[in-house]
């Protein structure tokens, strides 16, 4: 079952509702600031960035030079990878970008966690949380923070694309058959293919076929990802 915090961001219908949910989650993780960015690649070398954040006054002006993005090791990491990055001053020192760290540190951006989700059709979602306190030294605690942010980002992804992108840039939801949707609903409840088959009076093999078809239409690698994407798209509740 989805926890309330994750479910509520799925239900965001406006930019302000989405911003409020991301801010609430940021505070729960004990971070102060966040940045949520949707990116649409229109052509080689031309991308559109649509962002929401709660940056302090003066921060955006201080880092308004587009060239800084090419120097920022965190953004460069997110551009190339889907693995989250936990960063601090040492991250910037290793990449000869200490001046950039010192500029943003004055506004409270001293440590943080950031990740990117790269999607088909040239769409990307970047989510980062930041603060002026050190990251946990205990690896288990830091791993939990990263995992929580990853899970939240997966839930926030569709809401971000829905409320931040113009209508003409939004992708149409795939068409699933009633049987495929039924199988996903019962999969969401934790039922196996054998149990789904019994509930729907079909064979286990047929249930697997419906689930696999749904996975293919939703461009998912497993049934759990398919369920989550169907939830995000509002295909199941």
CSV table of C-alpha atoms in Angstrom, one decimal:
chain,number,residue,atom,x,y,z
A,1,UNK,CA,0.0,0.0,0.0
A,2,UNK,CA,1.2,3.5,-0.8
A,3,UNK,CA,2.0,5.7,2.2
A,4,UNK,CA,-0.1,8.8,2.5
A,5,UNK,CA,2.8,11.2,1.7
A,6,UNK,CA,3.5,9.4,-1.6
A,7,UNK,CA,-0.2,9.1,-2.5
A,8,UNK,CA,-0.9,12.8,-1.9
A,9,UNK,CA,1.7,14.0,-4.4
A,10,UNK,CA,0.0,11.7,-7.0
A,11,UNK,CA,-3.2,13.6,-6.4
A,12,UNK,CA,-1.7,17.1,-6.9
A,13,UNK,CA,-3.8,18.9,-9.6
A,14,UNK,CA,-2.2,22.3,-9.7
A,15,UNK,CA,1.3,23.8,-9.6
A,16,UNK,CA,0.8,25.2,-6.1
A,17,UNK,CA,-0.5,21.8,-4.8
A,18,UNK,CA,2.5,20.1,-6.3
A,19,UNK,CA,4.9,22.6,-4.8
A,20,UNK,CA,3.2,22.2,-1.4
A,21,UNK,CA,3.6,18.4,-1.5
A,22,UNK,CA,7.3,18.6,-2.5
A,23,UNK,CA,8.0,21.2,0.3
A,24,UNK,CA,6.2,19.0,2.9
A,25,UNK,CA,8.2,16.0,1.9
A,26,UNK,CA,11.5,18.0,1.9
A,27,UNK,CA,10.8,19.1,5.5
A,28,UNK,CA,10.0,15.5,6.5
A,29,UNK,CA,13.4,14.5,5.3
A,30,UNK,CA,14.9,17.4,7.4
A,31,UNK,CA,16.1,19.4,4.5
A,32,UNK,CA,15.3,23.1,4.0
A,33,UNK,CA,15.2,23.8,0.2
A,34,UNK,CA,14.2,21.8,-2.8
A,35,UNK,CA,14.3,22.1,-6.6
A,36,UNK,CA,12.0,20.1,-8.9
A,37,UNK,CA,12.7,20.5,-12.6
A,38,UNK,CA,11.1,19.0,-15.7
A,39,UNK,CA,13.2,19.0,-18.8
A,40,UNK,CA,11.9,18.6,-22.4
A,41,UNK,CA,14.5,18.0,-25.1
A,42,UNK,CA,13.3,19.7,-28.3
A,43,UNK,CA,16.4,19.2,-30.4
A,44,UNK,CA,20.1,18.5,-30.0
A,45,UNK,CA,21.5,21.3,-27.8
A,46,UNK,CA,18.0,22.8,-27.1
A,47,UNK,CA,16.1,21.9,-24.0
A,48,UNK,CA,13.3,23.5,-22.1
A,49,UNK,CA,13.6,23.7,-18.3
A,50,UNK,CA,10.5,24.3,-16.1
A,51,UNK,CA,11.2,24.5,-12.4
A,52,UNK,CA,9.7,25.1,-9.0
A,53,UNK,CA,11.6,25.6,-5.8
A,54,UNK,CA,11.7,27.4,-2.5
A,55,UNK,CA,15.1,29.1,-2.9
A,56,UNK,CA,15.8,32.1,-0.7
A,57,UNK,CA,15.7,35.7,-2.0
A,58,UNK,CA,18.8,36.5,-4.1
A,59,UNK,CA,19.8,32.9,-4.7
A,60,UNK,CA,18.5,32.7,-8.3
A,61,UNK,CA,20.2,36.0,-9.2
A,62,UNK,CA,23.5,34.9,-7.8
A,63,UNK,CA,23.5,31.7,-10.0
A,64,UNK,CA,21.7,33.1,-13.0
A,65,UNK,CA,24.6,32.5,-15.4
A,66,UNK,CA,23.6,29.5,-17.6
A,67,UNK,CA,27.3,28.6,-17.9
A,68,UNK,CA,27.3,27.6,-14.2
A,69,UNK,CA,25.2,24.6,-15.0
A,70,UNK,CA,28.0,23.2,-17.1
A,71,UNK,CA,30.4,23.7,-14.2
A,72,UNK,CA,28.1,22.3,-11.5
A,73,UNK,CA,29.1,18.6,-10.8
A,74,UNK,CA,25.7,17.8,-9.4
A,75,UNK,CA,23.8,18.9,-12.5
A,76,UNK,CA,26.4,17.2,-14.7
A,77,UNK,CA,26.0,14.0,-12.8
A,78,UNK,CA,22.2,14.1,-13.1
A,79,UNK,CA,22.5,14.9,-16.8
A,80,UNK,CA,24.3,11.6,-17.4
A,81,UNK,CA,23.1,9.2,-14.7
A,82,UNK,CA,19.9,8.0,-13.0
A,83,UNK,CA,21.8,7.1,-9.8
A,84,UNK,CA,21.3,9.6,-7.0
A,85,UNK,CA,24.2,11.8,-5.9
A,86,UNK,CA,24.7,12.8,-2.2
A,87,UNK,CA,26.9,15.9,-2.4
A,88,UNK,CA,28.8,18.3,-0.2
A,89,UNK,CA,31.8,20.7,-0.4
A,90,UNK,CA,34.2,17.8,-1.3
A,91,UNK,CA,32.1,17.0,-4.4
A,92,UNK,CA,32.8,20.5,-5.7
A,93,UNK,CA,36.4,20.5,-4.7
A,94,UNK,CA,37.0,17.3,-6.7
A,95,UNK,CA,35.6,19.0,-9.8
A,96,UNK,CA,37.5,22.4,-9.3
A,97,UNK,CA,34.2,24.2,-8.6
A,98,UNK,CA,34.8,25.4,-5.1
A,99,UNK,CA,33.8,29.0,-6.0
A,100,UNK,CA,30.4,27.7,-7.1
A,101,UNK,CA,29.9,25.9,-3.9
A,102,UNK,CA,30.9,28.9,-1.8
A,103,UNK,CA,28.5,31.1,-3.7
A,104,UNK,CA,25.5,28.8,-3.1
A,105,UNK,CA,26.6,27.9,0.5
A,106,UNK,CA,25.9,31.5,1.5
A,107,UNK,CA,22.2,30.8,0.8
A,108,UNK,CA,22.2,27.5,2.7
A,109,UNK,CA,23.1,25.1,-0.1
A,110,UNK,CA,26.0,23.3,1.5
A,111,UNK,CA,24.9,19.6,1.3
A,112,UNK,CA,22.2,17.7,-0.5
A,113,UNK,CA,20.9,14.8,-2.4
A,114,UNK,CA,19.8,15.0,-6.1
A,115,UNK,CA,18.6,12.6,-8.7
A,116,UNK,CA,17.2,12.5,-12.2
A,117,UNK,CA,14.7,10.3,-13.9
A,118,UNK,CA,15.2,10.0,-17.7
A,119,UNK,CA,12.1,9.1,-19.7
A,120,UNK,CA,11.3,8.3,-23.3
A,121,UNK,CA,10.4,11.1,-25.7
A,122,UNK,CA,13.2,13.3,-24.4
A,123,UNK,CA,11.6,14.0,-21.0
A,124,UNK,CA,13.5,14.2,-17.7
A,125,UNK,CA,12.6,15.0,-14.1
A,126,UNK,CA,15.2,16.2,-11.6
A,127,UNK,CA,14.6,16.5,-7.9
A,128,UNK,CA,17.0,17.8,-5.3
A,129,UNK,CA,16.9,18.6,-1.6
A,130,UNK,CA,19.5,20.8,0.2
A,131,UNK,CA,20.4,22.1,3.6
A,132,UNK,CA,23.2,23.8,5.5
A,133,UNK,CA,23.8,20.8,7.9
A,134,UNK,CA,26.1,17.9,7.1
A,135,UNK,CA,24.7,14.7,5.7
A,136,UNK,CA,24.5,11.7,8.0
A,137,UNK,CA,27.8,10.0,8.6
A,138,UNK,CA,26.1,6.7,9.2
A,139,UNK,CA,25.8,4.9,5.8
A,140,UNK,CA,22.5,3.2,6.7
A,141,UNK,CA,20.9,6.5,7.6
A,142,UNK,CA,22.1,8.2,4.4
A,143,UNK,CA,21.0,5.2,2.3
A,144,UNK,CA,17.5,5.5,3.8
A,145,UNK,CA,17.4,9.2,3.0
A,146,UNK,CA,18.4,8.5,-0.6
A,147,UNK,CA,15.9,5.7,-0.9
A,148,UNK,CA,13.1,7.8,0.5
A,149,UNK,CA,13.9,10.6,-2.0
A,150,UNK,CA,14.0,8.1,-4.9
A,151,UNK,CA,10.6,6.6,-4.0
A,152,UNK,CA,9.1,10.1,-3.7
A,153,UNK,CA,10.5,11.2,-7.0
A,154,UNK,CA,8.9,8.2,-8.8
A,155,UNK,CA,5.6,9.2,-7.3
A,156,UNK,CA,6.1,12.9,-8.1
A,157,UNK,CA,7.1,12.3,-11.7
A,158,UNK,CA,3.7,12.1,-13.3
A,159,UNK,CA,2.3,15.0,-11.3
A,160,UNK,CA,5.3,17.1,-12.3
A,161,UNK,CA,4.8,16.4,-16.0
A,162,UNK,CA,1.1,17.0,-15.7
A,163,UNK,CA,1.1,20.3,-13.8
A,164,UNK,CA,4.3,21.9,-15.1
A,165,UNK,CA,4.3,21.1,-18.8
A,166,UNK,CA,1.9,22.8,-21.2
A,167,UNK,CA,-0.9,20.7,-22.5
A,168,UNK,CA,0.6,20.4,-26.0
A,169,UNK,CA,3.8,18.8,-24.5
A,170,UNK,CA,2.0,16.2,-22.4
A,171,UNK,CA,2.0,12.6,-23.7
A,172,UNK,CA,-1.3,10.7,-24.1
A,173,UNK,CA,-1.9,7.9,-21.6
A,174,UNK,CA,-1.8,4.4,-23.1
A,175,UNK,CA,-5.0,2.5,-23.8
A,176,UNK,CA,-5.4,-0.5,-21.6
A,177,UNK,CA,-8.2,-3.1,-21.9
A,178,UNK,CA,-10.6,-3.6,-19.0
A,179,UNK,CA,-9.1,-7.0,-18.3
A,180,UNK,CA,-5.6,-5.5,-18.2
A,181,UNK,CA,-6.7,-2.8,-15.8
A,182,UNK,CA,-8.5,-5.5,-13.6
A,183,UNK,CA,-5.3,-7.5,-13.4
A,184,UNK,CA,-3.2,-4.4,-12.5
A,185,UNK,CA,-5.7,-3.5,-9.7
A,186,UNK,CA,-5.5,-6.9,-8.1
A,187,UNK,CA,-1.7,-6.9,-8.6
A,188,UNK,CA,-1.7,-3.6,-6.7
A,189,UNK,CA,-3.4,-5.4,-3.8
A,190,UNK,CA,-0.5,-7.9,-3.7
A,191,UNK,CA,-2.2,-10.8,-5.5
A,192,UNK,CA,-0.1,-13.2,-7.5
A,193,UNK,CA,-1.0,-14.1,-11.1
A,194,UNK,CA,-2.4,-17.4,-9.9
A,195,UNK,CA,-4.6,-15.5,-7.4
A,196,UNK,CA,-5.7,-13.0,-10.0
A,197,UNK,CA,-6.7,-15.8,-12.3
A,198,UNK,CA,-8.9,-17.3,-9.6
A,199,UNK,CA,-10.5,-14.0,-8.8
A,200,UNK,CA,-11.3,-13.2,-12.4
A,201,UNK,CA,-12.1,-16.8,-13.4
A,202,UNK,CA,-9.3,-17.0,-15.9
A,203,UNK,CA,-6.2,-19.2,-16.1
A,204,UNK,CA,-3.0,-18.1,-14.5
A,205,UNK,CA,-1.4,-18.1,-17.9
A,206,UNK,CA,-4.1,-15.6,-19.2
A,207,UNK,CA,-3.6,-13.4,-16.1
A,208,UNK,CA,0.2,-13.3,-16.8
A,209,UNK,CA,-0.6,-12.4,-20.5
A,210,UNK,CA,-2.8,-9.5,-19.4
A,211,UNK,CA,-0.2,-8.2,-17.0
A,212,UNK,CA,2.6,-8.5,-19.5
A,213,UNK,CA,0.5,-6.6,-22.1
A,214,UNK,CA,-0.1,-3.9,-19.6
A,215,UNK,CA,3.6,-3.7,-18.8
A,216,UNK,CA,4.4,-3.4,-22.5
A,217,UNK,CA,1.9,-0.6,-23.0
A,218,UNK,CA,3.1,1.3,-20.0
A,219,UNK,CA,6.8,0.9,-21.0
A,220,UNK,CA,7.5,-0.8,-17.7
A,221,UNK,CA,10.1,-3.4,-16.8
A,222,UNK,CA,8.1,-5.2,-14.1
A,223,UNK,CA,4.6,-5.5,-12.8
A,224,UNK,CA,5.2,-3.2,-9.8
A,225,UNK,CA,6.5,-0.4,-12.0
A,226,UNK,CA,3.4,-0.9,-14.3
A,227,UNK,CA,1.1,-0.6,-11.3
A,228,UNK,CA,2.8,2.6,-10.1
A,229,UNK,CA,2.7,4.1,-13.6
A,230,UNK,CA,-1.0,3.3,-14.0
A,231,UNK,CA,-1.6,4.9,-10.6
A,232,UNK,CA,0.3,8.0,-11.7
A,233,UNK,CA,-1.7,8.2,-14.9
A,234,UNK,CA,-5.0,7.8,-13.1
A,235,UNK,CA,-5.8,4.6,-14.9
A,236,UNK,CA,-6.4,2.8,-11.6
A,237,UNK,CA,-7.2,3.9,-8.1
